Amino acid sequence: SAVISQKPSRDICQRGTSLTIQCQVDSQVTMMFWYRQQPGQSLTLIATANQGSEATYESGFVIDKFPISRPNLTFSTLTVSNMSPEDSSIYLCSVVGQGVSEQYFGPGTRLTVT
Amino acid sequence: GQQLNQSPQSMFIQEGEDVSMNCTSSSIFNTWLWYKQDPGEGPVLLIALYKAGELTSNGRLTAQFGITRKDSFLNISASIPSDVGIYFCAGLRETSGSRLTFGEGTQLTVNP
């Protein structure tokens, strides 16, 4: 499986500010995703990060709030914009491995908005 | 929203006991994945299932892909304290590409 790292691992931010989360993979992968995990909840897909084109967002998530970049096959960023306390969550990136259907997750970024 | 019903929500067991959990859906899935998440970590893939009726083991873990393709089961035998964590099922539907749908999770506590 791919080795996935995320930065930062955690942050405490003030409302109204923005935070950019980085996801780095140790090998080239075709598909990368961003998920949100609210406290005590399951994982919800935010968007598919497409290399060289705009991300594909799931219902309830918009580009203005969660802009995503994917400049190459090993790196992606997710920005949480104009944050409010409701954005306090763990944000996780994932990649599809060799098995096509198997997805692997990064360690997550724990965000607290005050 | 969530389309996978995972049960039980939580389990409290004694070390050495066997554990079973399951996921059901009204939709058909082509792939079932089972993950474990420890506190402060991302989910770790335990088992992947690709065919209806498939039974796959990974050490003390055994998972099955239901024959209706609408459910999956995970069993843990002879539990140990390090089995503590949250277990998630996740599924891929034919129309969803690689976009996973997750269950609500089962919180497992193992008492030594």
PDB file of C-alpha atoms in Angstrom:
ATOM      1  CA  SER A   1       0.000   0.000   0.000  1.00  0.00           C
ATOM      2  CA  ALA A   2       1.021   3.624  -0.549  1.00  0.00           C
ATOM      3  CA  VAL A   3       2.525   5.693   2.262  1.00  0.00           C
ATOM      4  CA  ILE A   4       0.463   8.829   2.752  1.00  0.00           C
ATOM      5  CA  SER A   5       1.414  11.838   4.848  1.00  0.00           C
ATOM      6  CA  GLN A   6      -0.635  14.889   5.754  1.00  0.00           C
ATOM      7  CA  LYS A   7       0.347  18.300   7.026  1.00  0.00           C
ATOM      8  CA  PRO A   8      -0.473  19.698   9.457  1.00  0.00           C
ATOM      9  CA  SER A   9      -1.445  16.836  11.723  1.00  0.00           C
ATOM     10  CA  ARG A  10      -3.583  19.193  13.763  1.00  0.00           C
ATOM     11  CA  ASP A  11      -4.346  22.890  14.055  1.00  0.00           C
ATOM     12  CA  ILE A  12      -6.464  25.289  16.033  1.00  0.00           C
ATOM     13  CA  CYS A  13      -7.783  28.166  13.938  1.00  0.00           C
ATOM     14  CA  GLN A  14      -9.924  31.201  14.453  1.00  0.00           C
ATOM     15  CA  ARG A  15     -13.254  31.550  12.734  1.00  0.00           C
ATOM     16  CA  GLY A  16     -13.149  33.426   9.470  1.00  0.00           C
ATOM     17  CA  THR A  17      -9.650  32.262   8.571  1.00  0.00           C
ATOM     18  CA  SER A  18      -8.596  29.582   6.079  1.00  0.00           C
ATOM     19  CA  LEU A  19      -6.367  26.526   6.421  1.00  0.00           C
ATOM     20  CA  THR A  20      -4.671  24.567   3.665  1.00  0.00           C
ATOM     21  CA  ILE A  21      -4.045  20.880   4.277  1.00  0.00           C
ATOM     22  CA  GLN A  22      -1.427  19.013   2.273  1.00  0.00           C
ATOM     23  CA  CYS A  23      -1.468  15.366   1.260  1.00  0.00           C
ATOM     24  CA  GLN A  24       1.690  13.697  -0.071  1.00  0.00           C
ATOM     25  CA  VAL A  25       1.906  10.140  -1.416  1.00  0.00           C
ATOM     26  CA  ASP A  26       5.144   8.214  -1.856  1.00  0.00           C
ATOM     27  CA  SER A  27       4.128   6.882  -5.277  1.00  0.00           C
ATOM     28  CA  GLN A  28       2.088   8.042  -8.233  1.00  0.00           C
ATOM     29  CA  VAL A  29      -1.603   7.309  -7.847  1.00  0.00           C
ATOM     30  CA  THR A  30      -4.438   7.828 -10.259  1.00  0.00           C
ATOM     31  CA  MET A  31      -7.148   8.770  -7.807  1.00  0.00           C
ATOM     32  CA  MET A  32      -7.087  10.888  -4.655  1.00  0.00           C
ATOM     33  CA  PHE A  33      -9.988  11.830  -2.443  1.00  0.00           C
ATOM     34  CA  TRP A  34     -10.715  14.124   0.474  1.00  0.00           C
ATOM     35  CA  TYR A  35     -12.978  13.080   3.329  1.00  0.00           C
ATOM     36  CA  ARG A  36     -14.340  14.769   6.407  1.00  0.00           C
ATOM     37  CA  GLN A  37     -14.946  12.994   9.697  1.00  0.00           C
ATOM     38  CA  GLN A  38     -16.904  15.054  12.194  1.00  0.00           C
ATOM     39  CA  PRO A  39     -16.474  14.253  15.897  1.00  0.00           C
ATOM     40  CA  GLY A  40     -17.808  10.803  16.699  1.00  0.00           C
ATOM     41  CA  GLN A  41     -19.068  10.325  13.154  1.00  0.00           C
ATOM     42  CA  SER A  42     -18.266   8.282  10.096  1.00  0.00           C
ATOM     43  CA  LEU A  43     -16.406   9.474   7.022  1.00  0.00           C
ATOM     44  CA  THR A  44     -18.068  11.648   4.396  1.00  0.00           C
ATOM     45  CA  LEU A  45     -16.563  12.177   0.965  1.00  0.00           C
ATOM     46  CA  ILE A  46     -15.936  15.821   0.154  1.00  0.00           C
ATOM     47  CA  ALA A  47     -14.516  15.557  -3.351  1.00  0.00           C
ATOM     48  CA  THR A  48     -12.383  13.680  -5.831  1.00  0.00           C
ATOM     49  CA  ALA A  49      -9.113  15.504  -6.531  1.00  0.00           C
ATOM     50  CA  ASN A  50      -8.503  15.328 -10.276  1.00  0.00           C
ATOM     51  CA  GLN A  51      -5.012  15.797 -11.604  1.00  0.00           C
ATOM     52  CA  GLY A  52      -4.879  18.689 -14.048  1.00  0.00           C
ATOM     53  CA  SER A  53      -8.555  19.606 -13.778  1.00  0.00           C
ATOM     54  CA  GLU A  54     -11.115  20.871 -11.316  1.00  0.00           C
ATOM     55  CA  ALA A  55     -12.095  18.629  -8.423  1.00  0.00           C
ATOM     56  CA  THR A  56     -15.422  16.795  -8.463  1.00  0.00           C
ATOM     57  CA  TYR A  57     -17.474  17.718  -5.396  1.00  0.00           C
ATOM     58  CA  GLU A  58     -20.095  15.658  -3.619  1.00  0.00           C
ATOM     59  CA  SER A  59     -23.517  16.992  -2.811  1.00  0.00           C
ATOM     60  CA  GLY A  60     -23.314  19.510   0.007  1.00  0.00           C
ATOM     61  CA  PHE A  61     -19.727  20.554  -0.685  1.00  0.00           C
ATOM     62  CA  VAL A  62     -18.715  23.476  -2.901  1.00  0.00           C
ATOM     63  CA  ILE A  63     -15.489  24.703  -4.411  1.00  0.00           C
ATOM     64  CA  ASP A  64     -15.671  28.129  -2.790  1.00  0.00           C
ATOM     65  CA  LYS A  65     -15.646  26.544   0.653  1.00  0.00           C
ATOM     66  CA  PHE A  66     -13.275  23.644  -0.052  1.00  0.00           C
ATOM     67  CA  PRO A  67     -10.960  24.526  -2.937  1.00  0.00           C
ATOM     68  CA  ILE A  68      -8.758  21.607  -3.931  1.00  0.00           C
ATOM     69  CA  SER A  69      -5.599  21.457  -5.974  1.00  0.00           C
ATOM     70  CA  ARG A  70      -3.857  18.464  -7.481  1.00  0.00           C
ATOM     71  CA  PRO A  71      -0.836  19.593  -9.470  1.00  0.00           C
ATOM     72  CA  ASN A  72       0.614  16.090  -9.974  1.00  0.00           C
ATOM     73  CA  LEU A  73       0.026  12.403  -9.253  1.00  0.00           C
ATOM     74  CA  THR A  74       1.566  12.446  -5.762  1.00  0.00           C
ATOM     75  CA  PHE A  75       0.270  15.637  -4.140  1.00  0.00           C
ATOM     76  CA  SER A  76      -2.976  17.400  -3.329  1.00  0.00           C
ATOM     77  CA  THR A  77      -4.183  20.211  -1.101  1.00  0.00           C
ATOM     78  CA  LEU A  78      -7.535  20.932   0.486  1.00  0.00           C
ATOM     79  CA  THR A  79      -8.323  24.408   1.773  1.00  0.00           C
ATOM     80  CA  VAL A  80     -11.033  24.963   4.340  1.00  0.00           C
ATOM     81  CA  SER A  81     -12.120  28.550   3.733  1.00  0.00           C
ATOM     82  CA  ASN A  82     -13.805  31.105   5.956  1.00  0.00           C
ATOM     83  CA  MET A  83     -13.913  28.603   8.795  1.00  0.00           C
ATOM     84  CA  SER A  84     -16.610  28.333  11.425  1.00  0.00           C
ATOM     85  CA  PRO A  85     -16.777  26.045  14.486  1.00  0.00           C
ATOM     86  CA  GLU A  86     -18.923  23.646  12.428  1.00  0.00           C
ATOM     87  CA  ASP A  87     -15.834  22.944  10.308  1.00  0.00           C
ATOM     88  CA  SER A  88     -14.102  21.356  13.307  1.00  0.00           C
ATOM     89  CA  SER A  89     -13.415  17.844  12.040  1.00  0.00           C
ATOM     90  CA  ILE A  90     -10.755  15.430  10.967  1.00  0.00           C
ATOM     91  CA  TYR A  91      -9.895  15.853   7.297  1.00  0.00           C
ATOM     92  CA  LEU A  92      -8.458  12.806   5.568  1.00  0.00           C
ATOM     93  CA  CYS A  93      -7.025  12.215   2.153  1.00  0.00           C
ATOM     94  CA  SER A  94      -7.158   8.813   0.540  1.00  0.00           C
ATOM     95  CA  VAL A  95      -5.732   7.187  -2.553  1.00  0.00           C
ATOM     96  CA  VAL A  96      -6.709   4.215  -4.661  1.00  0.00           C
ATOM     97  CA  GLY A  97      -4.056   1.522  -4.571  1.00  0.00           C
ATOM     98  CA  GLN A  98      -2.982  -1.132  -7.022  1.00  0.00           C
ATOM     99  CA  GLY A  99      -6.078  -3.146  -6.346  1.00  0.00           C
ATOM    100  CA  VAL A 100      -8.241  -0.490  -8.053  1.00  0.00           C
ATOM    101  CA  SER A 101     -10.981  -0.895  -5.473  1.00  0.00           C
ATOM    102  CA  GLU A 102      -8.756  -0.660  -2.406  1.00  0.00           C
ATOM    103  CA  GLN A 103      -8.469   2.747  -0.806  1.00  0.00           C
ATOM    104  CA  TYR A 104      -5.816   3.798   1.686  1.00  0.00           C
ATOM    105  CA  PHE A 105      -6.035   6.722   4.052  1.00  0.00           C
ATOM    106  CA  GLY A 106      -3.630   9.279   5.387  1.00  0.00           C
ATOM    107  CA  PRO A 107      -3.326   9.894   9.134  1.00  0.00           C
ATOM    108  CA  GLY A 108      -5.725  12.834   9.005  1.00  0.00           C
ATOM    109  CA  THR A 109      -5.611  16.492  10.001  1.00  0.00           C
ATOM    110  CA  ARG A 110      -7.500  17.333  13.172  1.00  0.00           C
ATOM    111  CA  LEU A 111      -8.935  20.832  12.825  1.00  0.00           C
ATOM    112  CA  THR A 112     -10.464  22.804  15.664  1.00  0.00           C
ATOM    113  CA  VAL A 113     -12.104  26.144  14.896  1.00  0.00           C
ATOM    114  CA  THR A 114     -12.662  28.527  17.787  1.00  0.00           C
TER     115      THR A 114
ATOM    116  CA  GLY B   1     -25.998  10.673   3.098  1.00  0.00           C
ATOM    117  CA  GLN B   2     -25.085   7.293   4.550  1.00  0.00           C
ATOM    118  CA  GLN B   3     -26.574   4.310   2.789  1.00  0.00           C
ATOM    119  CA  LEU B   4     -24.906   1.596   4.838  1.00  0.00           C
ATOM    120  CA  ASN B   5     -26.428   0.441   8.112  1.00  0.00           C
ATOM    121  CA  GLN B   6     -23.739  -0.904  10.393  1.00  0.00           C
ATOM    122  CA  SER B   7     -24.441  -2.754  13.616  1.00  0.00           C
ATOM    123  CA  PRO B   8     -23.911  -2.896  16.429  1.00  0.00           C
ATOM    124  CA  GLN B   9     -22.903   0.693  17.154  1.00  0.00           C
ATOM    125  CA  SER B  10     -20.760  -0.432  20.063  1.00  0.00           C
ATOM    126  CA  MET B  11     -19.617  -3.636  21.712  1.00  0.00           C
ATOM    127  CA  PHE B  12     -18.072  -4.326  25.102  1.00  0.00           C
ATOM    128  CA  ILE B  13     -16.477  -7.763  25.309  1.00  0.00           C
ATOM    129  CA  GLN B  14     -14.006  -9.750  27.363  1.00  0.00           C
ATOM    130  CA  GLU B  15     -10.601 -10.638  26.015  1.00  0.00           C
ATOM    131  CA  GLY B  16     -10.740 -13.983  24.245  1.00  0.00           C
ATOM    132  CA  GLU B  17     -14.326 -13.635  23.049  1.00  0.00           C
ATOM    133  CA  ASP B  18     -15.348 -13.670  19.405  1.00  0.00           C
ATOM    134  CA  VAL B  19     -16.944 -10.606  17.820  1.00  0.00           C
ATOM    135  CA  SER B  20     -19.337 -10.176  14.904  1.00  0.00           C
ATOM    136  CA  MET B  21     -20.486  -7.032  13.173  1.00  0.00           C
ATOM    137  CA  ASN B  22     -22.309  -6.412   9.935  1.00  0.00           C
ATOM    138  CA  CYS B  23     -23.336  -3.897   7.344  1.00  0.00           C
ATOM    139  CA  THR B  24     -26.500  -3.908   5.313  1.00  0.00           C
ATOM    140  CA  SER B  25     -27.850  -1.759   2.527  1.00  0.00           C
ATOM    141  CA  SER B  26     -30.817  -1.449   0.241  1.00  0.00           C
ATOM    142  CA  SER B  27     -28.373  -1.033  -2.660  1.00  0.00           C
ATOM    143  CA  ILE B  28     -26.143  -3.553  -4.361  1.00  0.00           C
ATOM    144  CA  PHE B  29     -22.400  -3.169  -3.862  1.00  0.00           C
ATOM    145  CA  ASN B  30     -19.608  -4.561  -6.017  1.00  0.00           C
ATOM    146  CA  THR B  31     -16.892  -4.292  -3.399  1.00  0.00           C
ATOM    147  CA  TRP B  32     -16.899  -4.345   0.381  1.00  0.00           C
ATOM    148  CA  LEU B  33     -14.027  -3.036   2.456  1.00  0.00           C
ATOM    149  CA  TRP B  34     -13.496  -3.254   6.196  1.00  0.00           C
ATOM    150  CA  TYR B  35     -11.377  -0.689   8.018  1.00  0.00           C
ATOM    151  CA  LYS B  36     -10.167  -0.180  11.583  1.00  0.00           C
ATOM    152  CA  GLN B  37      -9.523   3.275  12.982  1.00  0.00           C
ATOM    153  CA  ASP B  38      -7.488   3.872  16.122  1.00  0.00           C
ATOM    154  CA  PRO B  39      -7.772   7.197  17.996  1.00  0.00           C
ATOM    155  CA  GLY B  40      -5.891   9.971  16.211  1.00  0.00           C
ATOM    156  CA  GLU B  41      -5.219   7.837  13.156  1.00  0.00           C
ATOM    157  CA  GLY B  42      -6.665   7.347   9.717  1.00  0.00           C
ATOM    158  CA  PRO B  43      -8.616   4.180   8.886  1.00  0.00           C
ATOM    159  CA  VAL B  44      -6.488   1.146   8.061  1.00  0.00           C
ATOM    160  CA  LEU B  45      -7.721  -1.335   5.467  1.00  0.00           C
ATOM    161  CA  LEU B  46      -8.239  -4.798   6.983  1.00  0.00           C
ATOM    162  CA  ILE B  47      -9.996  -6.841   4.326  1.00  0.00           C
ATOM    163  CA  ALA B  48     -11.304  -6.289   0.799  1.00  0.00           C
ATOM    164  CA  LEU B  49     -14.080  -8.418  -0.742  1.00  0.00           C
ATOM    165  CA  TYR B  50     -14.871  -8.510  -4.449  1.00  0.00           C
ATOM    166  CA  LYS B  51     -17.330 -11.336  -5.137  1.00  0.00           C
ATOM    167  CA  ALA B  52     -20.720 -12.291  -3.757  1.00  0.00           C
ATOM    168  CA  GLY B  53     -20.310 -15.149  -1.296  1.00  0.00           C
ATOM    169  CA  GLU B  54     -16.583 -14.532  -0.924  1.00  0.00           C
ATOM    170  CA  LEU B  55     -15.103 -15.389   2.457  1.00  0.00           C
ATOM    171  CA  THR B  56     -11.704 -13.859   3.209  1.00  0.00           C
ATOM    172  CA  SER B  57      -9.483 -14.097   6.269  1.00  0.00           C
ATOM    173  CA  ASN B  58      -6.702 -11.906   7.586  1.00  0.00           C
ATOM    174  CA  GLY B  59      -5.281 -13.502  10.713  1.00  0.00           C
ATOM    175  CA  ARG B  60      -8.034 -13.592  13.329  1.00  0.00           C
ATOM    176  CA  LEU B  61     -10.320 -11.541  11.098  1.00  0.00           C
ATOM    177  CA  THR B  62     -12.779 -13.101   8.678  1.00  0.00           C
ATOM    178  CA  ALA B  63     -15.128 -11.167   6.422  1.00  0.00           C
ATOM    179  CA  GLN B  64     -17.830 -12.278   4.040  1.00  0.00           C
ATOM    180  CA  PHE B  65     -19.461 -10.670   1.031  1.00  0.00           C
ATOM    181  CA  GLY B  66     -23.176 -11.449   1.284  1.00  0.00           C
ATOM    182  CA  ILE B  67     -24.720 -13.421  -1.552  1.00  0.00           C
ATOM    183  CA  THR B  68     -27.350 -10.739  -2.143  1.00  0.00           C
ATOM    184  CA  ARG B  69     -24.491  -8.208  -2.533  1.00  0.00           C
ATOM    185  CA  LYS B  70     -26.333  -5.983  -0.080  1.00  0.00           C
ATOM    186  CA  ASP B  71     -24.505  -6.977   3.069  1.00  0.00           C
ATOM    187  CA  SER B  72     -21.192  -7.932   4.575  1.00  0.00           C
ATOM    188  CA  PHE B  73     -19.996  -9.387   7.860  1.00  0.00           C
ATOM    189  CA  LEU B  74     -16.795  -9.103   9.855  1.00  0.00           C
ATOM    190  CA  ASN B  75     -15.828 -11.574  12.540  1.00  0.00           C
ATOM    191  CA  ILE B  76     -12.933 -11.261  14.962  1.00  0.00           C
ATOM    192  CA  SER B  77     -11.937 -14.403  16.806  1.00  0.00           C
ATOM    193  CA  ALA B  78     -10.222 -14.608  20.197  1.00  0.00           C
ATOM    194  CA  SER B  79     -10.189 -10.859  20.717  1.00  0.00           C
ATOM    195  CA  ILE B  80      -7.200  -9.158  22.336  1.00  0.00           C
ATOM    196  CA  PRO B  81      -6.880  -5.692  23.878  1.00  0.00           C
ATOM    197  CA  SER B  82      -5.263  -4.212  20.757  1.00  0.00           C
ATOM    198  CA  ASP B  83      -8.450  -4.983  18.807  1.00  0.00           C
ATOM    199  CA  VAL B  84      -9.964  -1.923  20.495  1.00  0.00           C
ATOM    200  CA  GLY B  85     -10.973   0.719  17.985  1.00  0.00           C
ATOM    201  CA  ILE B  86     -13.688   1.708  15.556  1.00  0.00           C
ATOM    202  CA  TYR B  87     -14.450  -0.668  12.698  1.00  0.00           C
ATOM    203  CA  PHE B  88     -15.995   0.714   9.535  1.00  0.00           C
ATOM    204  CA  CYS B  89     -17.479  -1.071   6.595  1.00  0.00           C
ATOM    205  CA  ALA B  90     -17.336   0.664   3.243  1.00  0.00           C
ATOM    206  CA  GLY B  91     -18.782  -0.244  -0.112  1.00  0.00           C
ATOM    207  CA  LEU B  92     -18.366   0.560  -3.757  1.00  0.00           C
ATOM    208  CA  ARG B  93     -21.376   0.572  -6.037  1.00  0.00           C
ATOM    209  CA  GLU B  94     -21.113  -0.023  -9.757  1.00  0.00           C
ATOM    210  CA  THR B  95     -22.275   3.518 -10.464  1.00  0.00           C
ATOM    211  CA  SER B  96     -20.018   5.209  -7.925  1.00  0.00           C
ATOM    212  CA  GLY B  97     -16.634   4.634  -9.503  1.00  0.00           C
ATOM    213  CA  SER B  98     -14.090   4.658  -6.673  1.00  0.00           C
ATOM    214  CA  ARG B  99     -16.245   6.778  -4.347  1.00  0.00           C
ATOM    215  CA  LEU B 100     -16.724   4.877  -1.107  1.00  0.00           C
ATOM    216  CA  THR B 101     -19.847   4.833   1.035  1.00  0.00           C
ATOM    217  CA  PHE B 102     -19.113   4.250   4.709  1.00  0.00           C
ATOM    218  CA  GLY B 103     -21.076   2.646   7.487  1.00  0.00           C
ATOM    219  CA  GLU B 104     -21.552   4.430  10.806  1.00  0.00           C
ATOM    220  CA  GLY B 105     -18.877   2.396  12.545  1.00  0.00           C
ATOM    221  CA  THR B 106     -18.744  -0.114  15.409  1.00  0.00           C
ATOM    222  CA  GLN B 107     -16.851   0.949  18.521  1.00  0.00           C
ATOM    223  CA  LEU B 108     -15.199  -2.128  20.022  1.00  0.00           C
ATOM    224  CA  THR B 109     -13.996  -2.225  23.613  1.00  0.00           C
ATOM    225  CA  VAL B 110     -12.099  -5.261  24.859  1.00  0.00           C
ATOM    226  CA  ASN B 111     -11.752  -5.737  28.595  1.00  0.00           C
ATOM    227  CA  PRO B 112      -8.586  -7.599  29.654  1.00  0.00           C
TER     228      PRO B 112
END
